[in-house]
């Protein structure tokens, strides 16, 4: 009776140990999947909210530089160019922006509207003296817009570096999780072998003698 009780206790302990290992493996697998999900989101954000957004800022800067280089031809600027700029602004506005980026973007929109008003005044002015004065003011306004764009580009670089660092941290964490998962699998396998070894040994000892 005592032997059966001892065997039951040992089996109970072994079963409990296996259950704990299984639960730990489930938690590790869940952590692994969670890390993969975070990494996927981080990489997606780097592409869609930083690389693509950075390209929009480059296009905007290019358009403003073109305007500044042809400042004496403001009267010939077609509305399509401003429409193109507004389209790029709208696309950039759809990306994920920080509070600082949203504030700078609001300033950029306001500065662009003011530059559009100056352009219209130059086109509608018949006085050369007034045109010269407005063109000088417009040139300064383009510089303000380019400064806004430089600020947004700097934030893009900073946020991109943060996302890259976060991705590296997730990868490092996942490497640890993978090693832990492998260690648990090895321990699980060794424990199974020990249990079968003990059971086999007990069967041999309790087997009836042929004599």
PDB file of C-alpha atoms in Angstrom:
ATOM      1  CA  UNK A   1       0.000   0.000   0.000  1.00  0.00           C
ATOM      2  CA  UNK A   2       2.864   2.367   0.894  1.00  0.00           C
ATOM      3  CA  UNK A   3       4.598   1.589  -2.405  1.00  0.00           C
ATOM      4  CA  UNK A   4       1.487   2.505  -4.386  1.00  0.00           C
ATOM      5  CA  UNK A   5       1.120   5.706  -2.367  1.00  0.00           C
ATOM      6  CA  UNK A   6       4.781   6.549  -2.994  1.00  0.00           C
ATOM      7  CA  UNK A   7       4.387   5.874  -6.721  1.00  0.00           C
ATOM      8  CA  UNK A   8       1.267   8.033  -6.838  1.00  0.00           C
ATOM      9  CA  UNK A   9       3.074  10.906  -5.101  1.00  0.00           C
ATOM     10  CA  UNK A  10       6.004  10.661  -7.501  1.00  0.00           C
ATOM     11  CA  UNK A  11       3.683  10.564 -10.518  1.00  0.00           C
ATOM     12  CA  UNK A  12       1.768  13.533  -9.123  1.00  0.00           C
ATOM     13  CA  UNK A  13       4.963  15.530  -8.680  1.00  0.00           C
ATOM     14  CA  UNK A  14       6.169  14.580 -12.154  1.00  0.00           C
ATOM     15  CA  UNK A  15       2.800  15.484 -13.666  1.00  0.00           C
ATOM     16  CA  UNK A  16       2.780  18.802 -11.843  1.00  0.00           C
ATOM     17  CA  UNK A  17       6.305  19.563 -13.073  1.00  0.00           C
ATOM     18  CA  UNK A  18       5.261  18.758 -16.647  1.00  0.00           C
ATOM     19  CA  UNK A  19       2.187  20.972 -16.303  1.00  0.00           C
ATOM     20  CA  UNK A  20       4.319  23.875 -15.052  1.00  0.00           C
ATOM     21  CA  UNK A  21       6.720  23.396 -17.960  1.00  0.00           C
ATOM     22  CA  UNK A  22       3.840  23.319 -20.443  1.00  0.00           C
ATOM     23  CA  UNK A  23       2.392  26.526 -19.003  1.00  0.00           C
ATOM     24  CA  UNK A  24       5.801  28.185 -19.200  1.00  0.00           C
ATOM     25  CA  UNK A  25       6.150  27.081 -22.831  1.00  0.00           C
ATOM     26  CA  UNK A  26       2.710  28.505 -23.645  1.00  0.00           C
ATOM     27  CA  UNK A  27       3.690  31.829 -22.053  1.00  0.00           C
ATOM     28  CA  UNK A  28       6.984  31.886 -23.954  1.00  0.00           C
ATOM     29  CA  UNK A  29       5.239  31.115 -27.259  1.00  0.00           C
ATOM     30  CA  UNK A  30       2.708  33.880 -26.540  1.00  0.00           C
ATOM     31  CA  UNK A  31       5.560  36.313 -25.790  1.00  0.00           C
ATOM     32  CA  UNK A  32       7.259  35.257 -29.041  1.00  0.00           C
ATOM     33  CA  UNK A  33       4.113  35.945 -31.069  1.00  0.00           C
ATOM     34  CA  UNK A  34       3.622  39.258 -29.271  1.00  0.00           C
ATOM     35  CA  UNK A  35       7.187  40.288 -30.138  1.00  0.00           C
ATOM     36  CA  UNK A  36       6.638  39.377 -33.789  1.00  0.00           C
ATOM     37  CA  UNK A  37       3.442  41.445 -33.854  1.00  0.00           C
ATOM     38  CA  UNK A  38       5.239  44.442 -32.314  1.00  0.00           C
ATOM     39  CA  UNK A  39       8.134  44.077 -34.756  1.00  0.00           C
ATOM     40  CA  UNK A  40       5.761  43.930 -37.721  1.00  0.00           C
ATOM     41  CA  UNK A  41       3.994  47.096 -36.517  1.00  0.00           C
ATOM     42  CA  UNK A  42       7.317  48.863 -35.926  1.00  0.00           C
ATOM     43  CA  UNK A  43       8.660  47.997 -39.388  1.00  0.00           C
ATOM     44  CA  UNK A  44       5.353  48.988 -40.993  1.00  0.00           C
ATOM     45  CA  UNK A  45       5.462  52.328 -39.164  1.00  0.00           C
ATOM     46  CA  UNK A  46       9.060  52.934 -40.277  1.00  0.00           C
ATOM     47  CA  UNK A  47       7.976  52.477 -43.890  1.00  0.00           C
ATOM     48  CA  UNK A  48       4.545  54.103 -44.046  1.00  0.00           C
ATOM     49  CA  UNK A  49       4.911  56.834 -41.406  1.00  0.00           C
ATOM     50  CA  UNK A  50       8.594  57.703 -41.826  1.00  0.00           C
ATOM     51  CA  UNK A  51      10.059  56.687 -45.191  1.00  0.00           C
ATOM     52  CA  UNK A  52       6.938  57.511 -47.218  1.00  0.00           C
ATOM     53  CA  UNK A  53       6.274  60.658 -45.183  1.00  0.00           C
ATOM     54  CA  UNK A  54       9.899  61.703 -45.666  1.00  0.00           C
ATOM     55  CA  UNK A  55       9.411  61.376 -49.412  1.00  0.00           C
ATOM     56  CA  UNK A  56       6.394  63.705 -49.222  1.00  0.00           C
ATOM     57  CA  UNK A  57       8.519  66.309 -47.427  1.00  0.00           C
ATOM     58  CA  UNK A  58      11.212  65.981 -50.083  1.00  0.00           C
ATOM     59  CA  UNK A  59       8.649  66.576 -52.833  1.00  0.00           C
ATOM     60  CA  UNK A  60       7.280  69.632 -51.019  1.00  0.00           C
ATOM     61  CA  UNK A  61      10.768  71.087 -50.564  1.00  0.00           C
ATOM     62  CA  UNK A  62      11.483  70.494 -54.252  1.00  0.00           C
ATOM     63  CA  UNK A  63       8.321  72.359 -55.285  1.00  0.00           C
ATOM     64  CA  UNK A  64       9.094  75.330 -53.010  1.00  0.00           C
ATOM     65  CA  UNK A  65      12.697  75.516 -54.226  1.00  0.00           C
ATOM     66  CA  UNK A  66      11.432  75.602 -57.806  1.00  0.00           C
ATOM     67  CA  UNK A  67       9.136  78.495 -56.917  1.00  0.00           C
ATOM     68  CA  UNK A  68      11.952  80.370 -55.209  1.00  0.00           C
ATOM     69  CA  UNK A  69      14.314  79.895 -58.175  1.00  0.00           C
ATOM     70  CA  UNK A  70      11.677  81.274 -60.555  1.00  0.00           C
ATOM     71  CA  UNK A  71      10.501  84.068 -58.297  1.00  0.00           C
ATOM     72  CA  UNK A  72      10.544  86.560 -61.161  1.00  0.00           C
ATOM     73  CA  UNK A  73       8.088  84.332 -63.039  1.00  0.00           C
ATOM     74  CA  UNK A  74       5.429  84.222 -60.327  1.00  0.00           C
ATOM     75  CA  UNK A  75       2.946  85.776 -62.703  1.00  0.00           C
ATOM     76  CA  UNK A  76       3.250  82.706 -64.916  1.00  0.00           C
ATOM     77  CA  UNK A  77       2.852  80.137 -62.142  1.00  0.00           C
ATOM     78  CA  UNK A  78      -0.116  77.911 -62.882  1.00  0.00           C
ATOM     79  CA  UNK A  79      -2.595  76.899 -60.221  1.00  0.00           C
ATOM     80  CA  UNK A  80      -1.795  73.234 -60.994  1.00  0.00           C
ATOM     81  CA  UNK A  81       1.493  73.582 -59.119  1.00  0.00           C
ATOM     82  CA  UNK A  82      -0.272  74.780 -55.980  1.00  0.00           C
ATOM     83  CA  UNK A  83      -2.835  72.007 -56.416  1.00  0.00           C
ATOM     84  CA  UNK A  84       0.030  69.502 -56.526  1.00  0.00           C
ATOM     85  CA  UNK A  85       1.454  70.949 -53.314  1.00  0.00           C
ATOM     86  CA  UNK A  86      -1.940  70.717 -51.590  1.00  0.00           C
ATOM     87  CA  UNK A  87      -2.273  67.098 -52.721  1.00  0.00           C
ATOM     88  CA  UNK A  88       1.113  66.230 -51.205  1.00  0.00           C
ATOM     89  CA  UNK A  89       0.164  68.057 -47.992  1.00  0.00           C
ATOM     90  CA  UNK A  90      -3.035  65.994 -47.800  1.00  0.00           C
ATOM     91  CA  UNK A  91      -1.088  62.749 -48.307  1.00  0.00           C
ATOM     92  CA  UNK A  92       1.407  63.708 -45.622  1.00  0.00           C
ATOM     93  CA  UNK A  93      -1.441  64.602 -43.267  1.00  0.00           C
ATOM     94  CA  UNK A  94      -2.733  61.011 -43.546  1.00  0.00           C
ATOM     95  CA  UNK A  95       0.448  59.568 -42.018  1.00  0.00           C
ATOM     96  CA  UNK A  96       0.895  59.047 -38.277  1.00  0.00           C
ATOM     97  CA  UNK A  97       2.066  62.361 -36.818  1.00  0.00           C
ATOM     98  CA  UNK A  98       3.393  63.269 -33.392  1.00  0.00           C
ATOM     99  CA  UNK A  99       1.974  66.280 -31.534  1.00  0.00           C
ATOM    100  CA  UNK A 100       5.033  68.304 -32.547  1.00  0.00           C
ATOM    101  CA  UNK A 101       4.620  67.306 -36.193  1.00  0.00           C
ATOM    102  CA  UNK A 102       0.935  68.240 -36.151  1.00  0.00           C
ATOM    103  CA  UNK A 103       1.811  71.664 -34.751  1.00  0.00           C
ATOM    104  CA  UNK A 104       4.506  72.249 -37.383  1.00  0.00           C
ATOM    105  CA  UNK A 105       2.195  71.023 -40.130  1.00  0.00           C
ATOM    106  CA  UNK A 106      -0.449  73.549 -39.052  1.00  0.00           C
ATOM    107  CA  UNK A 107       2.178  76.306 -39.302  1.00  0.00           C
ATOM    108  CA  UNK A 108       3.237  75.018 -42.723  1.00  0.00           C
ATOM    109  CA  UNK A 109      -0.338  75.096 -44.016  1.00  0.00           C
ATOM    110  CA  UNK A 110      -0.784  78.640 -42.730  1.00  0.00           C
ATOM    111  CA  UNK A 111       2.502  79.776 -44.307  1.00  0.00           C
ATOM    112  CA  UNK A 112       1.556  78.163 -47.628  1.00  0.00           C
ATOM    113  CA  UNK A 113      -1.789  79.966 -47.646  1.00  0.00           C
ATOM    114  CA  UNK A 114      -0.033  83.270 -47.046  1.00  0.00           C
ATOM    115  CA  UNK A 115       2.412  82.575 -49.894  1.00  0.00           C
ATOM    116  CA  UNK A 116      -0.532  81.806 -52.187  1.00  0.00           C
ATOM    117  CA  UNK A 117      -2.079  85.166 -51.315  1.00  0.00           C
ATOM    118  CA  UNK A 118       1.195  86.938 -52.123  1.00  0.00           C
ATOM    119  CA  UNK A 119       1.417  85.098 -55.442  1.00  0.00           C
ATOM    120  CA  UNK A 120      -2.110  86.195 -56.330  1.00  0.00           C
ATOM    121  CA  UNK A 121      -1.316  89.792 -55.398  1.00  0.00           C
ATOM    122  CA  UNK A 122       1.774  89.735 -57.630  1.00  0.00           C
ATOM    123  CA  UNK A 123      -0.198  88.308 -60.539  1.00  0.00           C
ATOM    124  CA  UNK A 124      -2.924  90.912 -60.122  1.00  0.00           C
ATOM    125  CA  UNK A 125      -0.619  93.892 -59.556  1.00  0.00           C
ATOM    126  CA  UNK A 126       0.134  96.285 -62.415  1.00  0.00           C
ATOM    127  CA  UNK A 127       2.732  98.307 -60.500  1.00  0.00           C
ATOM    128  CA  UNK A 128       6.336  97.189 -60.980  1.00  0.00           C
ATOM    129  CA  UNK A 129       7.341  98.768 -57.676  1.00  0.00           C
ATOM    130  CA  UNK A 130       4.614  96.917 -55.769  1.00  0.00           C
ATOM    131  CA  UNK A 131       5.505  93.691 -57.566  1.00  0.00           C
ATOM    132  CA  UNK A 132       9.160  94.023 -56.556  1.00  0.00           C
ATOM    133  CA  UNK A 133       8.172  94.587 -52.939  1.00  0.00           C
ATOM    134  CA  UNK A 134       5.764  91.636 -52.971  1.00  0.00           C
ATOM    135  CA  UNK A 135       8.329  89.363 -54.634  1.00  0.00           C
ATOM    136  CA  UNK A 136      10.846  90.207 -51.911  1.00  0.00           C
ATOM    137  CA  UNK A 137       8.251  89.381 -49.251  1.00  0.00           C
ATOM    138  CA  UNK A 138       7.321  86.196 -51.098  1.00  0.00           C
ATOM    139  CA  UNK A 139      10.976  85.108 -51.201  1.00  0.00           C
ATOM    140  CA  UNK A 140      11.150  85.501 -47.431  1.00  0.00           C
ATOM    141  CA  UNK A 141       7.907  83.550 -47.108  1.00  0.00           C
ATOM    142  CA  UNK A 142       9.359  80.678 -49.138  1.00  0.00           C
ATOM    143  CA  UNK A 143      12.320  80.637 -46.714  1.00  0.00           C
ATOM    144  CA  UNK A 144       9.876  80.350 -43.801  1.00  0.00           C
ATOM    145  CA  UNK A 145       8.130  77.434 -45.539  1.00  0.00           C
ATOM    146  CA  UNK A 146      11.455  75.688 -46.183  1.00  0.00           C
ATOM    147  CA  UNK A 147      12.318  76.186 -42.510  1.00  0.00           C
ATOM    148  CA  UNK A 148       9.028  74.482 -41.570  1.00  0.00           C
ATOM    149  CA  UNK A 149       9.897  71.589 -43.879  1.00  0.00           C
ATOM    150  CA  UNK A 150      13.392  71.306 -42.382  1.00  0.00           C
ATOM    151  CA  UNK A 151      11.806  71.070 -38.934  1.00  0.00           C
ATOM    152  CA  UNK A 152       9.459  68.305 -40.054  1.00  0.00           C
ATOM    153  CA  UNK A 153      12.340  66.444 -41.716  1.00  0.00           C
ATOM    154  CA  UNK A 154      14.378  66.606 -38.493  1.00  0.00           C
ATOM    155  CA  UNK A 155      11.462  65.091 -36.582  1.00  0.00           C
ATOM    156  CA  UNK A 156      11.172  62.374 -39.223  1.00  0.00           C
ATOM    157  CA  UNK A 157      14.813  61.408 -38.669  1.00  0.00           C
ATOM    158  CA  UNK A 158      14.436  61.465 -34.886  1.00  0.00           C
ATOM    159  CA  UNK A 159      11.254  59.363 -34.902  1.00  0.00           C
ATOM    160  CA  UNK A 160      12.782  56.965 -37.430  1.00  0.00           C
ATOM    161  CA  UNK A 161      15.762  56.438 -35.118  1.00  0.00           C
ATOM    162  CA  UNK A 162      13.404  55.758 -32.209  1.00  0.00           C
ATOM    163  CA  UNK A 163      11.488  53.166 -34.244  1.00  0.00           C
ATOM    164  CA  UNK A 164      14.736  51.529 -35.358  1.00  0.00           C
ATOM    165  CA  UNK A 165      15.947  51.351 -31.745  1.00  0.00           C
ATOM    166  CA  UNK A 166      12.577  49.899 -30.716  1.00  0.00           C
ATOM    167  CA  UNK A 167      12.816  47.274 -33.478  1.00  0.00           C
ATOM    168  CA  UNK A 168      16.321  46.308 -32.319  1.00  0.00           C
ATOM    169  CA  UNK A 169      15.072  46.023 -28.730  1.00  0.00           C
ATOM    170  CA  UNK A 170      12.214  43.762 -29.823  1.00  0.00           C
ATOM    171  CA  UNK A 171      14.606  41.554 -31.828  1.00  0.00           C
ATOM    172  CA  UNK A 172      16.955  41.270 -28.819  1.00  0.00           C
ATOM    173  CA  UNK A 173      14.026  40.400 -26.550  1.00  0.00           C
ATOM    174  CA  UNK A 174      12.773  37.810 -29.026  1.00  0.00           C
ATOM    175  CA  UNK A 175      16.229  36.212 -29.185  1.00  0.00           C
ATOM    176  CA  UNK A 176      16.111  35.734 -25.407  1.00  0.00           C
ATOM    177  CA  UNK A 177      12.574  34.351 -25.671  1.00  0.00           C
ATOM    178  CA  UNK A 178      13.642  31.883 -28.384  1.00  0.00           C
ATOM    179  CA  UNK A 179      16.555  30.653 -26.253  1.00  0.00           C
ATOM    180  CA  UNK A 180      14.255  30.242 -23.255  1.00  0.00           C
ATOM    181  CA  UNK A 181      11.809  28.316 -25.422  1.00  0.00           C
ATOM    182  CA  UNK A 182      14.601  25.992 -26.575  1.00  0.00           C
ATOM    183  CA  UNK A 183      15.800  25.486 -22.991  1.00  0.00           C
ATOM    184  CA  UNK A 184      12.275  24.608 -21.835  1.00  0.00           C
ATOM    185  CA  UNK A 185      11.920  22.107 -24.677  1.00  0.00           C
ATOM    186  CA  UNK A 186      15.193  20.446 -23.662  1.00  0.00           C
ATOM    187  CA  UNK A 187      14.151  20.327 -19.996  1.00  0.00           C
ATOM    188  CA  UNK A 188      10.747  18.961 -21.019  1.00  0.00           C
ATOM    189  CA  UNK A 189      12.395  16.224 -23.098  1.00  0.00           C
ATOM    190  CA  UNK A 190      14.849  15.292 -20.330  1.00  0.00           C
ATOM    191  CA  UNK A 191      12.032  15.162 -17.768  1.00  0.00           C
ATOM    192  CA  UNK A 192       9.964  12.878 -20.012  1.00  0.00           C
ATOM    193  CA  UNK A 193      12.969  10.555 -20.421  1.00  0.00           C
ATOM    194  CA  UNK A 194      13.529  10.474 -16.650  1.00  0.00           C
ATOM    195  CA  UNK A 195       9.871   9.658 -15.987  1.00  0.00           C
ATOM    196  CA  UNK A 196       9.884   6.790 -18.494  1.00  0.00           C
ATOM    197  CA  UNK A 197      13.202   5.582 -17.076  1.00  0.00           C
ATOM    198  CA  UNK A 198      11.811   5.523 -13.524  1.00  0.00           C
ATOM    199  CA  UNK A 199       8.596   3.778 -14.625  1.00  0.00           C
ATOM    200  CA  UNK A 200      10.583   1.174 -16.561  1.00  0.00           C
ATOM    201  CA  UNK A 201      12.845   0.586 -13.559  1.00  0.00           C
ATOM    202  CA  UNK A 202       9.841   0.090 -11.265  1.00  0.00           C
ATOM    203  CA  UNK A 203       8.244  -2.374 -13.695  1.00  0.00           C
ATOM    204  CA  UNK A 204      11.427  -4.442 -13.720  1.00  0.00           C
ATOM    205  CA  UNK A 205      11.590  -4.458  -9.900  1.00  0.00           C
ATOM    206  CA  UNK A 206       7.909  -5.383  -9.472  1.00  0.00           C
ATOM    207  CA  UNK A 207       7.886  -8.070 -12.176  1.00  0.00           C
ATOM    208  CA  UNK A 208       7.146 -11.599 -10.734  1.00  0.00           C
ATOM    209  CA  UNK A 209      10.089 -13.956 -10.485  1.00  0.00           C
ATOM    210  CA  UNK A 210      10.130 -16.971 -12.817  1.00  0.00           C
ATOM    211  CA  UNK A 211      11.368 -19.131  -9.961  1.00  0.00           C
TER     212      UNK A 211
END
